Short mmCIF file of C-alpha atoms in Angstrom, two decimals:
data_model
loop_
_atom_site.label_atom_id
_atom_site.label_comp_id
_atom_site.label_asym_id
_atom_site.label_seq_id
_atom_site.Cartn_x
_atom_site.Cartn_y
_atom_site.Cartn_z
CA UNK A 5 23.55 1.56 -13.51
CA UNK A 6 19.91 2.47 -13.11
CA UNK A 7 19.40 3.45 -9.43
CA UNK A 8 15.71 2.53 -9.74
CA UNK A 9 16.47 -1.01 -10.89
CA UNK A 10 15.04 -3.88 -8.88
CA UNK A 11 16.89 -6.58 -10.82
CA UNK A 12 17.28 -9.74 -8.78
CA UNK A 13 14.95 -8.54 -6.03
CA UNK A 14 11.86 -10.21 -4.65
CA UNK A 15 8.93 -7.88 -3.96
CA UNK A 16 5.50 -8.28 -2.41
CA UNK A 17 2.55 -5.95 -3.01
CA UNK A 18 -0.49 -6.70 -0.90
CA UNK A 19 -3.82 -5.67 -2.38
CA UNK A 20 -2.25 -5.76 -5.82
CA UNK A 21 -5.20 -6.58 -8.05
CA UNK A 22 -6.36 -3.09 -9.01
CA UNK A 23 -5.66 0.62 -8.67
CA UNK A 24 -2.49 1.69 -6.89
CA UNK A 25 -1.45 -1.84 -5.92
CA UNK A 26 -1.66 -3.14 -9.47
CA UNK A 27 0.22 -0.13 -10.84
CA UNK A 28 2.97 -0.61 -8.24
CA UNK A 29 3.27 -4.33 -8.96
CA UNK A 30 3.63 -3.52 -12.67
CA UNK A 31 6.29 -0.89 -11.98
CA UNK A 32 8.28 -3.27 -9.75
CA UNK A 33 8.12 -6.02 -12.39
CA UNK A 34 9.15 -3.65 -15.17
CA UNK A 35 12.12 -2.60 -13.00
CA UNK A 36 13.26 -6.23 -12.87
CA UNK A 37 11.75 -7.61 -9.66
CA UNK A 38 9.88 -10.85 -9.25
CA UNK A 39 6.63 -9.65 -7.73
CA UNK A 40 4.25 -11.53 -5.48
CA UNK A 41 0.85 -9.87 -5.25
CA UNK A 42 -2.14 -10.68 -3.11
CA UNK A 43 -5.85 -10.21 -3.46
CA UNK A 44 -8.98 -11.54 -1.82
CA UNK A 45 -10.78 -12.57 -5.03
CA UNK A 46 -9.24 -15.20 -7.28
CA UNK A 47 -10.66 -13.93 -10.57
CA UNK A 48 -9.26 -10.42 -10.03
CA UNK A 49 -5.94 -11.90 -8.91
CA UNK A 50 -5.69 -14.02 -12.06
CA UNK A 51 -6.43 -11.00 -14.25
CA UNK A 52 -3.76 -8.92 -12.51
CA UNK A 53 -1.12 -11.63 -12.89
CA UNK A 54 -1.96 -12.01 -16.58
CA UNK A 55 -1.71 -8.23 -17.05
CA UNK A 56 1.70 -8.00 -15.38
CA UNK A 57 3.19 -11.07 -17.04
CA UNK A 58 5.81 -13.65 -16.22
CA UNK A 59 7.39 -11.69 -13.36
CA UNK A 60 4.18 -11.86 -11.29
CA UNK A 61 2.99 -14.55 -8.89
CA UNK A 62 -0.48 -14.26 -7.39
CA UNK A 63 -1.39 -15.54 -3.93
CA UNK A 64 -4.97 -15.35 -2.72
CA UNK A 65 -4.81 -13.84 0.75
CA UNK A 66 -6.59 -11.42 3.07
CA UNK A 67 -4.01 -9.34 4.93
CA UNK A 68 -6.26 -9.03 7.98
CA UNK A 69 -6.26 -12.84 8.39
CA UNK A 70 -3.12 -14.08 10.12
CA UNK A 71 -3.41 -17.62 8.75
CA UNK A 72 -3.43 -16.20 5.23
CA UNK A 73 -0.28 -14.22 5.98
CA UNK A 74 1.45 -17.31 7.36
CA UNK A 75 0.60 -19.25 4.21
CA UNK A 76 1.77 -16.36 2.00
CA UNK A 77 5.15 -16.02 3.65
CA UNK A 78 5.71 -19.77 3.78
CA UNK A 79 5.22 -19.85 0.01
CA UNK A 80 7.69 -16.99 -0.52
CA UNK A 81 10.21 -18.66 1.83
CA UNK A 82 9.89 -22.02 0.08
CA UNK A 83 10.08 -20.60 -3.45
CA UNK A 84 12.55 -17.70 -3.07
CA UNK A 85 13.94 -17.71 0.48
CA UNK A 86 13.93 -13.93 0.85
CA UNK A 87 11.93 -10.73 0.48
CA UNK A 88 13.62 -7.47 -0.50
CA UNK A 89 10.65 -5.11 -0.93
CA UNK A 90 7.33 -5.11 0.90
CA UNK A 91 4.57 -2.67 -0.09
CA UNK A 92 1.83 -3.11 2.51
CA UNK A 93 -0.82 -1.61 0.27
CA UNK A 94 -3.90 -3.66 1.16
CA UNK A 95 -6.59 -1.76 3.03
CA UNK A 96 -9.55 0.49 2.51
CA UNK A 97 -12.49 2.11 4.18
CA UNK A 98 -15.99 3.49 3.84
CA UNK A 99 -17.71 6.67 4.91
CA UNK A 100 -19.87 7.07 8.02
CA UNK A 101 -20.41 10.31 9.96
CA UNK A 102 -20.07 10.59 13.72
CA UNK A 103 -23.39 9.47 15.12
CA UNK A 104 -23.70 6.60 12.66
CA UNK A 105 -20.37 4.85 13.31
CA UNK A 106 -20.79 1.19 14.22
CA UNK A 107 -18.55 -1.30 16.00
CA UNK A 108 -18.40 -3.36 12.81
CA UNK A 109 -17.23 -0.29 10.85
CA UNK A 110 -14.41 0.37 13.33
CA UNK A 111 -13.37 -3.28 13.50
CA UNK A 112 -13.29 -3.69 9.73
CA UNK A 113 -11.40 -0.47 9.04
CA UNK A 114 -8.78 -0.94 11.75
CA UNK A 115 -8.58 -4.65 10.98
CA UNK A 116 -7.65 -3.95 7.37
CA UNK A 117 -5.59 -0.79 7.79
CA UNK A 118 -3.83 -1.25 11.13
CA UNK A 119 -3.94 -4.86 12.31
CA UNK A 120 -3.37 -6.08 8.76
CA UNK A 121 -0.37 -3.76 8.29
CA UNK A 122 1.18 -4.69 11.64
CA UNK A 123 1.14 -8.40 10.97
CA UNK A 124 1.94 -8.09 7.26
CA UNK A 125 5.19 -6.41 8.29
CA UNK A 126 5.97 -8.42 11.42
CA UNK A 127 5.53 -11.78 9.72
CA UNK A 128 7.70 -10.67 6.78
CA UNK A 129 10.73 -9.79 8.90
CA UNK A 130 12.33 -13.29 8.98
CA UNK A 131 12.59 -13.09 5.17
CA UNK A 132 14.09 -9.58 5.09
CA UNK A 133 17.77 -8.70 5.35
CA UNK A 134 19.83 -5.53 5.64
CA UNK A 135 18.93 -3.11 2.87
CA UNK A 136 15.34 -4.27 2.49
CA UNK A 137 12.61 -1.68 2.03
CA UNK A 138 9.17 -1.60 3.64
CA UNK A 139 6.55 0.79 2.28
CA UNK A 140 3.34 1.44 4.20
CA UNK A 141 0.18 2.75 2.54
CA UNK A 142 -0.74 6.02 4.18
CA UNK A 143 -3.10 8.78 3.08
CA UNK A 144 -3.33 12.55 3.25
CA UNK A 145 -6.46 11.98 5.35
CA UNK A 146 -4.12 11.23 8.25
CA UNK A 147 -3.37 14.96 8.57
CA UNK A 148 -6.65 16.39 7.29
CA UNK A 149 -10.14 16.46 8.68
CA UNK A 150 -12.60 14.78 6.35
CA UNK A 151 -16.35 14.70 7.01
CA UNK A 152 -17.78 11.20 7.49
CA UNK A 153 -14.31 9.67 7.12
CA UNK A 154 -12.94 9.90 10.65
CA UNK A 155 -12.39 6.18 11.27
CA UNK A 156 -10.44 5.67 8.04
CA UNK A 157 -8.46 8.86 8.67
CA UNK A 158 -7.57 7.75 12.20
CA UNK A 159 -6.40 4.38 10.91
CA UNK A 160 -4.03 6.08 8.48
CA UNK A 161 -2.69 8.33 11.24
CA UNK A 162 -1.89 5.13 13.12
CA UNK A 163 -0.03 3.78 10.10
CA UNK A 164 2.11 6.92 9.98
CA UNK A 165 3.22 6.40 13.57
CA UNK A 166 3.94 2.74 12.99
CA UNK A 167 6.58 3.82 10.46
CA UNK A 168 8.10 6.34 12.87
CA UNK A 169 8.38 3.72 15.59
CA UNK A 170 9.48 0.80 13.43
CA UNK A 171 12.51 2.62 12.04
CA UNK A 172 13.80 2.54 15.62
CA UNK A 173 12.86 -1.10 16.15
CA UNK A 174 14.64 -2.07 12.92
CA UNK A 175 17.71 0.13 13.30
CA UNK A 176 20.07 -2.78 13.95
CA UNK A 177 18.62 -4.85 11.09
CA UNK A 178 19.18 -2.08 8.56
CA UNK A 179 15.64 -2.33 7.15
CA UNK A 180 14.01 0.91 6.01
CA UNK A 181 10.35 1.81 6.60
CA UNK A 182 8.62 4.68 4.83
CA UNK A 183 5.01 5.78 4.42
CA UNK A 184 3.61 6.60 1.00
CA UNK A 185 0.57 8.88 1.29
CA UNK A 186 -1.54 9.54 -1.79
CA UNK A 187 -4.04 12.28 -2.23
CA UNK A 188 -7.07 11.71 -4.47
CA UNK A 189 -6.13 9.00 -6.99
CA UNK A 190 -8.64 7.90 -9.62
CA UNK A 191 -9.18 4.29 -8.57
CA UNK A 192 -12.33 2.19 -8.18
CA UNK A 193 -12.03 2.60 -4.41
CA UNK A 194 -12.13 6.39 -4.69
CA UNK A 195 -15.01 6.84 -7.09
CA UNK A 196 -17.11 4.21 -5.32
CA UNK A 197 -17.13 6.42 -2.22
CA UNK A 198 -19.78 8.38 -4.13
CA UNK A 199 -21.87 5.24 -4.71
CA UNK A 200 -22.75 3.62 -8.03
CA UNK A 201 -24.14 6.66 -9.85
CA UNK A 202 -21.64 7.78 -12.56
CA UNK A 203 -22.83 11.38 -12.26
CA UNK A 204 -22.19 11.39 -8.50
CA UNK A 205 -18.82 9.73 -9.05
CA UNK A 206 -17.76 12.38 -11.55
CA UNK A 207 -19.01 15.07 -9.19
CA UNK A 208 -16.72 13.72 -6.48
CA UNK A 209 -13.76 13.68 -8.86
CA UNK A 210 -14.48 17.24 -10.02
CA UNK A 211 -14.81 18.46 -6.42
CA UNK A 212 -11.45 16.94 -5.45
CA UNK A 213 -9.72 18.15 -8.60
CA UNK A 214 -10.71 21.72 -7.79
CA UNK A 215 -8.74 21.46 -4.52
CA UNK A 216 -5.49 20.16 -6.05
CA UNK A 217 -2.84 22.78 -6.91
CA UNK A 218 -1.51 20.59 -9.75
CA UNK A 219 -4.91 20.94 -11.42
CA UNK A 220 -5.67 17.28 -11.99
CA UNK A 221 -6.71 14.13 -10.17
CA UNK A 222 -3.93 11.65 -9.48
CA UNK A 223 -3.46 8.41 -11.40
CA UNK A 224 -2.25 5.07 -10.00
CA UNK A 225 0.98 5.40 -11.97
CA UNK A 226 1.82 8.58 -10.02
CA UNK A 227 1.89 6.59 -6.80
CA UNK A 228 3.57 3.57 -8.39
CA UNK A 229 6.52 5.68 -9.51
CA UNK A 230 6.96 7.01 -5.98
CA UNK A 231 6.72 3.47 -4.60
CA UNK A 232 9.44 2.36 -7.03
CA UNK A 233 11.69 5.14 -5.76
CA UNK A 234 11.20 4.07 -2.14
CA UNK A 235 11.73 0.41 -3.06
CA UNK A 236 14.96 1.03 -4.97
CA UNK A 237 18.54 1.86 -4.09
CA UNK A 238 17.83 5.45 -5.15
CA UNK A 239 16.39 5.99 -1.66
CA UNK A 240 18.86 4.09 0.54
CA UNK A 241 19.28 7.04 2.95
CA UNK A 242 15.57 7.79 3.16
CA UNK A 243 14.00 6.26 6.24
CA UNK A 244 10.91 7.01 8.32
CA UNK A 245 9.48 9.68 6.02
CA UNK A 246 5.96 10.29 4.78
CA UNK A 247 6.09 10.89 1.04
CA UNK A 248 3.00 12.72 -0.19
CA UNK A 249 1.79 12.04 -3.72
CA UNK A 250 -1.09 14.49 -3.73
CA UNK A 251 -0.46 17.22 -6.30
CA UNK A 252 0.04 19.61 -3.39
CA UNK A 253 -3.46 19.16 -1.94
CA UNK A 254 -2.41 18.67 1.68
CA UNK A 255 0.56 21.00 1.46
CA UNK A 256 -1.18 24.35 1.08
#
């Protein structure tokens, strides 16, 4: 038996239309799961579902909007009645240095990365039974200082502690919670931190690559494979950890 199989399982990947989320949704589907994925833009959601195939179901939803989450989970309850794997991947952030940080910047970043994660998980619990796996999207920025990225970094540090605390809250239910923390992964969200200039984008990638002991930038599939491990029965005794997928960048 393949310990990484997700045959017969129902999975949800929030923010699953591109980058890491799309790669994880693909990996879950290829492992046998029926995968619900969310996105905020219908056209991107439709493209992602078409790319994954018949094991994918797209639901337009913004994870920071509680009404959207209620509608999402009602659909999963009505159609499948359960949820075995939740990858709370939706989120993001932008760069502003101290001195330029605005209230809107803080509200948006924490709304997406903290509030959204809290209620994505809390509202899923009635559908989850013993043995279910919850994966939270962390980041190596939670343990590193990064210029002009303090608000995003602080939000990811909060996510890490949510996992530590929730494993205690969910002890009796037998539901695992782990944090998956990528380093630099070549996604649209990463390169766009450098703006729209391709030369500046490549400069950012080259700068980050030079800091990675593995000698290359990460790819979405690198994170997806780690997510599949945490979702599967191969990790049934792994609970509350932070799994770094960073080529060693934050480890040296």
